[in-house]
Short mmCIF file of N, CA and C in Angstrom, two decimals:
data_model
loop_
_atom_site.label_atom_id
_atom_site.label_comp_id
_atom_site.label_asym_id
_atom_site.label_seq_id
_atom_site.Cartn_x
_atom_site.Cartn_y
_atom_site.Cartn_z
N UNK A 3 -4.36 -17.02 -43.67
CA UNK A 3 -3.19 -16.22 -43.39
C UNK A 3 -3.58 -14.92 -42.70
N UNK A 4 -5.09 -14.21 -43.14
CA UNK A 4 -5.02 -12.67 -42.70
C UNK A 4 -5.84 -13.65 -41.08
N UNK A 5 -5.69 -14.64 -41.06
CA UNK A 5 -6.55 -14.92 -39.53
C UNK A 5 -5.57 -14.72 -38.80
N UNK A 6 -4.39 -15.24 -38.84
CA UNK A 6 -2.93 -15.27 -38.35
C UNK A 6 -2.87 -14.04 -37.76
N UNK A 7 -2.78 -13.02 -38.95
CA UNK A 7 -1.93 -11.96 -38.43
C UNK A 7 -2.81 -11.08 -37.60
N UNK A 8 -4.18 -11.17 -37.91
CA UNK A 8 -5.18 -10.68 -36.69
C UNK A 8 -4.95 -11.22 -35.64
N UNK A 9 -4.72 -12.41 -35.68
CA UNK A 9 -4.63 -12.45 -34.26
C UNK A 9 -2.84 -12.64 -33.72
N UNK A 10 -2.13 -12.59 -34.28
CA UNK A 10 -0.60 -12.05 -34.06
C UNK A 10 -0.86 -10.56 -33.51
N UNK A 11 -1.56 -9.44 -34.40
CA UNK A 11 -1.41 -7.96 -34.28
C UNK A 11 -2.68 -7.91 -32.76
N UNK A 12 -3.26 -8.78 -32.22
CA UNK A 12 -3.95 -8.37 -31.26
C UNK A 12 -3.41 -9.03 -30.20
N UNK A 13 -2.90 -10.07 -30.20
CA UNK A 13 -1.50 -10.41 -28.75
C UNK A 13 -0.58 -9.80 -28.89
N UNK A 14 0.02 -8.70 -29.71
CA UNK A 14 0.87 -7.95 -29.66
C UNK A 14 0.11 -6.81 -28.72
N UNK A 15 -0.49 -6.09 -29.37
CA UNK A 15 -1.33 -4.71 -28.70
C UNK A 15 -2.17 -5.07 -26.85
N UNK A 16 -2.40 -6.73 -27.11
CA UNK A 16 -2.64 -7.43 -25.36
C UNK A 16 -1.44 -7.09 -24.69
N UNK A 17 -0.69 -7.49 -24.80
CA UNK A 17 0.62 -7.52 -24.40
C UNK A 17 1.17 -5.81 -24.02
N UNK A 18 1.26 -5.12 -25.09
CA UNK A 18 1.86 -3.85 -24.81
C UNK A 18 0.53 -2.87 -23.80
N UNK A 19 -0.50 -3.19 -23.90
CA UNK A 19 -1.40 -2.27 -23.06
C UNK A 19 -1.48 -3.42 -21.43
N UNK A 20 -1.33 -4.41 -21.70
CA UNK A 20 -1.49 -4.86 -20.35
C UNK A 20 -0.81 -4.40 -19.43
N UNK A 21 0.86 -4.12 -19.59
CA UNK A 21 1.31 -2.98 -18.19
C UNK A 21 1.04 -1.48 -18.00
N UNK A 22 0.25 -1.51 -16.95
CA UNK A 22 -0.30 -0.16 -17.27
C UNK A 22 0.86 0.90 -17.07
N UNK A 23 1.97 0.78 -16.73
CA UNK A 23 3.46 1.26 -16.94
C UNK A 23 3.36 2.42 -18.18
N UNK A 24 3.08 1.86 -19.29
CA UNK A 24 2.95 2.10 -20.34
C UNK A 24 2.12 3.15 -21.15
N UNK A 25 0.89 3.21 -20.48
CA UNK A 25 -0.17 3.69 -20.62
C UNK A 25 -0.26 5.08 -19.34
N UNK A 26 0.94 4.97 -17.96
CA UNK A 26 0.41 5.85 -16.83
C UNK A 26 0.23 7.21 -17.55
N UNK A 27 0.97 7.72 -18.67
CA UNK A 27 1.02 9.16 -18.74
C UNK A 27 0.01 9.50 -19.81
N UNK A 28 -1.07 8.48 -20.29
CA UNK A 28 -1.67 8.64 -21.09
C UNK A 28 -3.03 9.18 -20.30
N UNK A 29 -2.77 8.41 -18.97
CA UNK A 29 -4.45 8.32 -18.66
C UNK A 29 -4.75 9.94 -17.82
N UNK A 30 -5.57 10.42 -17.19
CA UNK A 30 -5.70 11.75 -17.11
C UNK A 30 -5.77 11.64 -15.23
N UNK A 31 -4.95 12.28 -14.77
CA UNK A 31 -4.73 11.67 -12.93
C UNK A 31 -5.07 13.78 -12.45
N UNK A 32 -6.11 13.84 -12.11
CA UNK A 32 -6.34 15.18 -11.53
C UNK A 32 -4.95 15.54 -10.34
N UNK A 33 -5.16 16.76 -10.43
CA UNK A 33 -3.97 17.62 -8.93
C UNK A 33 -5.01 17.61 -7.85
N UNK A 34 -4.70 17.01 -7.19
CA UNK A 34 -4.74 17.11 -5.31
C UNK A 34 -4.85 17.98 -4.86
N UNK A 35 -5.22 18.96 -4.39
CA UNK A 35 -4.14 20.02 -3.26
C UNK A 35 -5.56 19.30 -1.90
N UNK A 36 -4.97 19.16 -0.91
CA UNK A 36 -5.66 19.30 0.57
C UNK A 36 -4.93 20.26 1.77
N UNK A 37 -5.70 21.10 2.55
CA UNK A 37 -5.04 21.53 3.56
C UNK A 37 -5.02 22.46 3.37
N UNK A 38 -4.43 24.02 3.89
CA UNK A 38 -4.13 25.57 4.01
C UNK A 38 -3.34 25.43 2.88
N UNK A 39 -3.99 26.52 1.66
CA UNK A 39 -3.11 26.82 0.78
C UNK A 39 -2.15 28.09 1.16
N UNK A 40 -0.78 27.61 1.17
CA UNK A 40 0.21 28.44 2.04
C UNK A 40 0.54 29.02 0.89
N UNK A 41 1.15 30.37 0.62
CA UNK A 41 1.61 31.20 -0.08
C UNK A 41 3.02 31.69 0.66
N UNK A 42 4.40 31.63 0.09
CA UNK A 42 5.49 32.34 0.68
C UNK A 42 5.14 33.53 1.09
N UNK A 43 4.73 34.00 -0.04
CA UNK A 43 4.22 36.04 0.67
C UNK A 43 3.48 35.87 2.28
N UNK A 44 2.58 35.33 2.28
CA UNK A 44 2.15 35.01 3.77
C UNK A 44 2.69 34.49 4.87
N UNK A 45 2.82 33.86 4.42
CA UNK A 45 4.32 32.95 5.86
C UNK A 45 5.17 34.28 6.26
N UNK A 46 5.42 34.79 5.04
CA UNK A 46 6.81 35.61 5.39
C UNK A 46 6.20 36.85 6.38
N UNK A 47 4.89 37.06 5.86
CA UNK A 47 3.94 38.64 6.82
C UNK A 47 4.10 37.73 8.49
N UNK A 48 3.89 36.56 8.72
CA UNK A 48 3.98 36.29 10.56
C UNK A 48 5.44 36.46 10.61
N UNK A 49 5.00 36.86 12.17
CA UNK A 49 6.77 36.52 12.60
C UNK A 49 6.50 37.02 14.28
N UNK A 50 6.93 36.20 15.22
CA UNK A 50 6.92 36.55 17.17
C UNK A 50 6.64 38.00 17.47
N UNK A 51 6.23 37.61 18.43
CA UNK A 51 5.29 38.60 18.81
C UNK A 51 3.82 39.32 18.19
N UNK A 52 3.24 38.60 17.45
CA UNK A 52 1.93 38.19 16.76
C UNK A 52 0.86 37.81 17.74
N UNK A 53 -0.06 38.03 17.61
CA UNK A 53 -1.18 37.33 18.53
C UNK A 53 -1.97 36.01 17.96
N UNK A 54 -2.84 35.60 18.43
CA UNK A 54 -3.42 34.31 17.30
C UNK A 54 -4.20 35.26 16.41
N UNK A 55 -4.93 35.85 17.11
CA UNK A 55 -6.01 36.29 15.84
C UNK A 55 -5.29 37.38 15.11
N UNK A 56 -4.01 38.02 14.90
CA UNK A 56 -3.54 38.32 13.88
C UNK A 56 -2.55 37.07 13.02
N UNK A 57 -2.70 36.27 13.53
CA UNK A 57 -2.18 35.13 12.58
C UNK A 57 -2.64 34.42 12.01
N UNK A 58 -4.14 33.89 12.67
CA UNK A 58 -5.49 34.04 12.22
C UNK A 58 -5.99 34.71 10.74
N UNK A 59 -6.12 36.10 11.00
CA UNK A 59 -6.10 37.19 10.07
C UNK A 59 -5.45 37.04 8.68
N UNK A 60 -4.03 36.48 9.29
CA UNK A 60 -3.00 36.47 7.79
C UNK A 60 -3.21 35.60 7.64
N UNK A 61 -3.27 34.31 8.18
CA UNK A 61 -3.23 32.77 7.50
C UNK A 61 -4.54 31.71 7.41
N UNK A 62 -5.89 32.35 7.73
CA UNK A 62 -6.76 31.56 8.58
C UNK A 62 -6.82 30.74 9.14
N UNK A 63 -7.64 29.86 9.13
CA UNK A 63 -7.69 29.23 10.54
C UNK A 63 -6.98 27.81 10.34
N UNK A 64 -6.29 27.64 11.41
CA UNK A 64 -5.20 26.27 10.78
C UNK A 64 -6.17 25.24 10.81
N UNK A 65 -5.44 24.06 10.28
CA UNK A 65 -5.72 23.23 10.16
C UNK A 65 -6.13 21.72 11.48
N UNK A 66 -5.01 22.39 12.24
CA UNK A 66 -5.47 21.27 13.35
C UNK A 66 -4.97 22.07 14.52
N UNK A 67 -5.07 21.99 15.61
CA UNK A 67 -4.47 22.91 17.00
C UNK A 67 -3.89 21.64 17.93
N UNK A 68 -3.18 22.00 18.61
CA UNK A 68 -2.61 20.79 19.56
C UNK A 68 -3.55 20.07 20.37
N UNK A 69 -3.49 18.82 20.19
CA UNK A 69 -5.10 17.93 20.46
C UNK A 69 -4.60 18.28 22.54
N UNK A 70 -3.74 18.40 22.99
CA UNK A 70 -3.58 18.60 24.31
C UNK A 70 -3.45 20.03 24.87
N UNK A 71 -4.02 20.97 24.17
CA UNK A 71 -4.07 22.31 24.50
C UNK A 71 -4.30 22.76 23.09
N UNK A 72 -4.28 24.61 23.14
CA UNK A 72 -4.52 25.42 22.02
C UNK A 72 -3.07 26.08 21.88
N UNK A 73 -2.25 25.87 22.20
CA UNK A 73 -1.15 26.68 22.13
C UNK A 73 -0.04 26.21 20.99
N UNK A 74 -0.55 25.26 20.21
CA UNK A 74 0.46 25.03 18.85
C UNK A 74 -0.63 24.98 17.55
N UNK A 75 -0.13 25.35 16.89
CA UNK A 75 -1.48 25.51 15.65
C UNK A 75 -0.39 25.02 14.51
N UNK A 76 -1.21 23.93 13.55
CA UNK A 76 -0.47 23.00 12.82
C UNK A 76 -1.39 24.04 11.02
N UNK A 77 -0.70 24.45 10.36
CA UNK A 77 -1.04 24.77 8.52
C UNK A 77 -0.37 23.97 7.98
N UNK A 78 -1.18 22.79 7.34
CA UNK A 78 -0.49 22.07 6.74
C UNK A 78 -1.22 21.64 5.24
N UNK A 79 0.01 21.84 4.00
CA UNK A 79 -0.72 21.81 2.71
C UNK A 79 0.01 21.26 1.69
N UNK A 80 -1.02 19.78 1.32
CA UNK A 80 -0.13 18.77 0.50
C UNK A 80 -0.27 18.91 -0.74
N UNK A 81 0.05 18.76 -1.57
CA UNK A 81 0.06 19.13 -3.19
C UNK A 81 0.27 17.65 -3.42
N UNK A 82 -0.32 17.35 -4.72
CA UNK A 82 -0.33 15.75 -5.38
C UNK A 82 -0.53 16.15 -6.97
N UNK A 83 0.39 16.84 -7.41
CA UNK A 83 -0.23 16.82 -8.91
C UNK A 83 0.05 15.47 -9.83
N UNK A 84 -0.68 15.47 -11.37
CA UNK A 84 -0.96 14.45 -11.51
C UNK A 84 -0.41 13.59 -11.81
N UNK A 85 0.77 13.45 -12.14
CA UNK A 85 1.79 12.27 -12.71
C UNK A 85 3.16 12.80 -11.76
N UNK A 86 3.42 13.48 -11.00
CA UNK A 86 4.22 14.16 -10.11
C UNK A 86 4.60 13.72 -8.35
N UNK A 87 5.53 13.35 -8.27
CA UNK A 87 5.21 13.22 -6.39
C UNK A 87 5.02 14.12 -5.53
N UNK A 88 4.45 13.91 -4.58
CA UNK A 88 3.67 14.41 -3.76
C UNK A 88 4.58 15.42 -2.64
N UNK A 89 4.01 16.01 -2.71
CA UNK A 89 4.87 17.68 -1.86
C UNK A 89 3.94 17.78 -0.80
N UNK A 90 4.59 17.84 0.52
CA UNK A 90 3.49 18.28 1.63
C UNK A 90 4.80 19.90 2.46
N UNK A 91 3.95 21.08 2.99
CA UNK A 91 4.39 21.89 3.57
C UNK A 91 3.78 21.91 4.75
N UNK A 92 4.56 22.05 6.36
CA UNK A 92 3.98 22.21 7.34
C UNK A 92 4.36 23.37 7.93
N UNK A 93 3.37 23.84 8.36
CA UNK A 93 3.80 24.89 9.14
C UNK A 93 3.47 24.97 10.44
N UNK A 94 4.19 25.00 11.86
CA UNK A 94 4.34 24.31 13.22
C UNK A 94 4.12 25.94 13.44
N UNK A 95 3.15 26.43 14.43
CA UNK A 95 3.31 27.99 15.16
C UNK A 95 3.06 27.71 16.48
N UNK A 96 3.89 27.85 17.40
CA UNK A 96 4.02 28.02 18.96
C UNK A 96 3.21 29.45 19.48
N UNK A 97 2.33 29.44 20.41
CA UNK A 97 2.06 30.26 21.12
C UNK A 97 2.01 30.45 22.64
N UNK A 98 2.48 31.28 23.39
CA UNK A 98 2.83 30.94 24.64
C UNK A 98 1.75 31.33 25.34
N UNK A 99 1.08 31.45 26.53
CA UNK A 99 0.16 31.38 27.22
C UNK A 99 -0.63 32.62 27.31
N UNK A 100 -0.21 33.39 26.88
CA UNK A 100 -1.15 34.88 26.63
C UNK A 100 -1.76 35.26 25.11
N UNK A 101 -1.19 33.45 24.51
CA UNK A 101 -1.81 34.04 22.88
C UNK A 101 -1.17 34.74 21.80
N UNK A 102 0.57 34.75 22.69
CA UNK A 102 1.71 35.13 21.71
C UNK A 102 2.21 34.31 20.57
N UNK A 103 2.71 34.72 19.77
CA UNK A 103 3.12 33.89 18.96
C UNK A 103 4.81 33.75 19.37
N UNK A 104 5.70 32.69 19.80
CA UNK A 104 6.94 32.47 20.17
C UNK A 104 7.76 31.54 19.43
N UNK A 105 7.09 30.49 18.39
CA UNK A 105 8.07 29.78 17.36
C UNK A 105 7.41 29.37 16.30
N UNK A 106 7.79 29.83 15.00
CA UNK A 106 7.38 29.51 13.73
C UNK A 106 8.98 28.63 13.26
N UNK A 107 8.26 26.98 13.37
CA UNK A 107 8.60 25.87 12.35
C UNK A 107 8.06 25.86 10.77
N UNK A 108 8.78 26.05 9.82
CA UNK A 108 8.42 25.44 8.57
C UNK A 108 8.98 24.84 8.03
N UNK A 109 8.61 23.83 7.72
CA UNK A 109 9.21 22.53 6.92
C UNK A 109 8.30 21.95 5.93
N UNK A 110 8.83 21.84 4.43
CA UNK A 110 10.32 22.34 4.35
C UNK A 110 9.86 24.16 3.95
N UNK A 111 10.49 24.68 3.85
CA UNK A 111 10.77 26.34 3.60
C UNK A 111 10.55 26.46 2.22
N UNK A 112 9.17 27.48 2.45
CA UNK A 112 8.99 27.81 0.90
C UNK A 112 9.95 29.01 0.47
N UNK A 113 10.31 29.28 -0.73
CA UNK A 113 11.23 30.31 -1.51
C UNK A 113 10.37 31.09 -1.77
N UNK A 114 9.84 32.19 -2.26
CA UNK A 114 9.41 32.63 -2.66
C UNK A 114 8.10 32.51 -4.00
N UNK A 115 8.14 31.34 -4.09
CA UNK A 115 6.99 30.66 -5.24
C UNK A 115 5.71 30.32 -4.67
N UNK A 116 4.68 29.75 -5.23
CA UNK A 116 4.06 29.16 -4.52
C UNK A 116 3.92 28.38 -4.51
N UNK A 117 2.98 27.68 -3.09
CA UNK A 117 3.50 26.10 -2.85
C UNK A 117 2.89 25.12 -3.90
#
């Protein structure tokens, strides 16, 4: 009889650990971050009429520049924490041919927190 229920109480516990469904929030999944860690306070210090290397200065050095010229500079910073979906912020900066700064894209728009 106690053979039974050993092995009843261990196809039970097969069974409930086999979907790992069950188990996702148990197991330990590290935070991500890749890319320019963007801060609202910073974003908010650029704004047109900037040069690169004062944007440079405030934000360092981006992440990728326009593979067909230098005149768009891509900050881009994904967050993956660990049981959480995944948040990416981009930040698009236009510069026009003297090294101005002429359009700041961000998507999506940080509030005031950090990213």
């Amino acid at each position: 009889m106690r053979c039974k229920t050993l092995t009843a109480a261990a196809v039970v516990l097969l069974m409930m650990t086999a979907g790992c469904s069950t188990l996702e929030r148990v197991v330990y999944r590290p935070d991500i971050n890749q890319g320019n860690y963007l801060v609202a306070n910073d974003v908010s210090k650029i704004h047109t009429g900037m040069t690169q290397q004062q944007v440079a200065y405030t934000l360092g050095t981006p992440m990728m520049h326009d593979p067909f010229g230098s005149n768009v500079w891509y900050y881009v910073f994904r967050q993956e924490p660990g049981h959480q979906p995944v948040t990416q912020q981009t930040l698009t900066l236009t510069f026009d041919a003297n090294g101005t700064l002429t359009n700041i894209d961000n998507k999506p728009t940080l509030s005031g927190k950090k990213a």
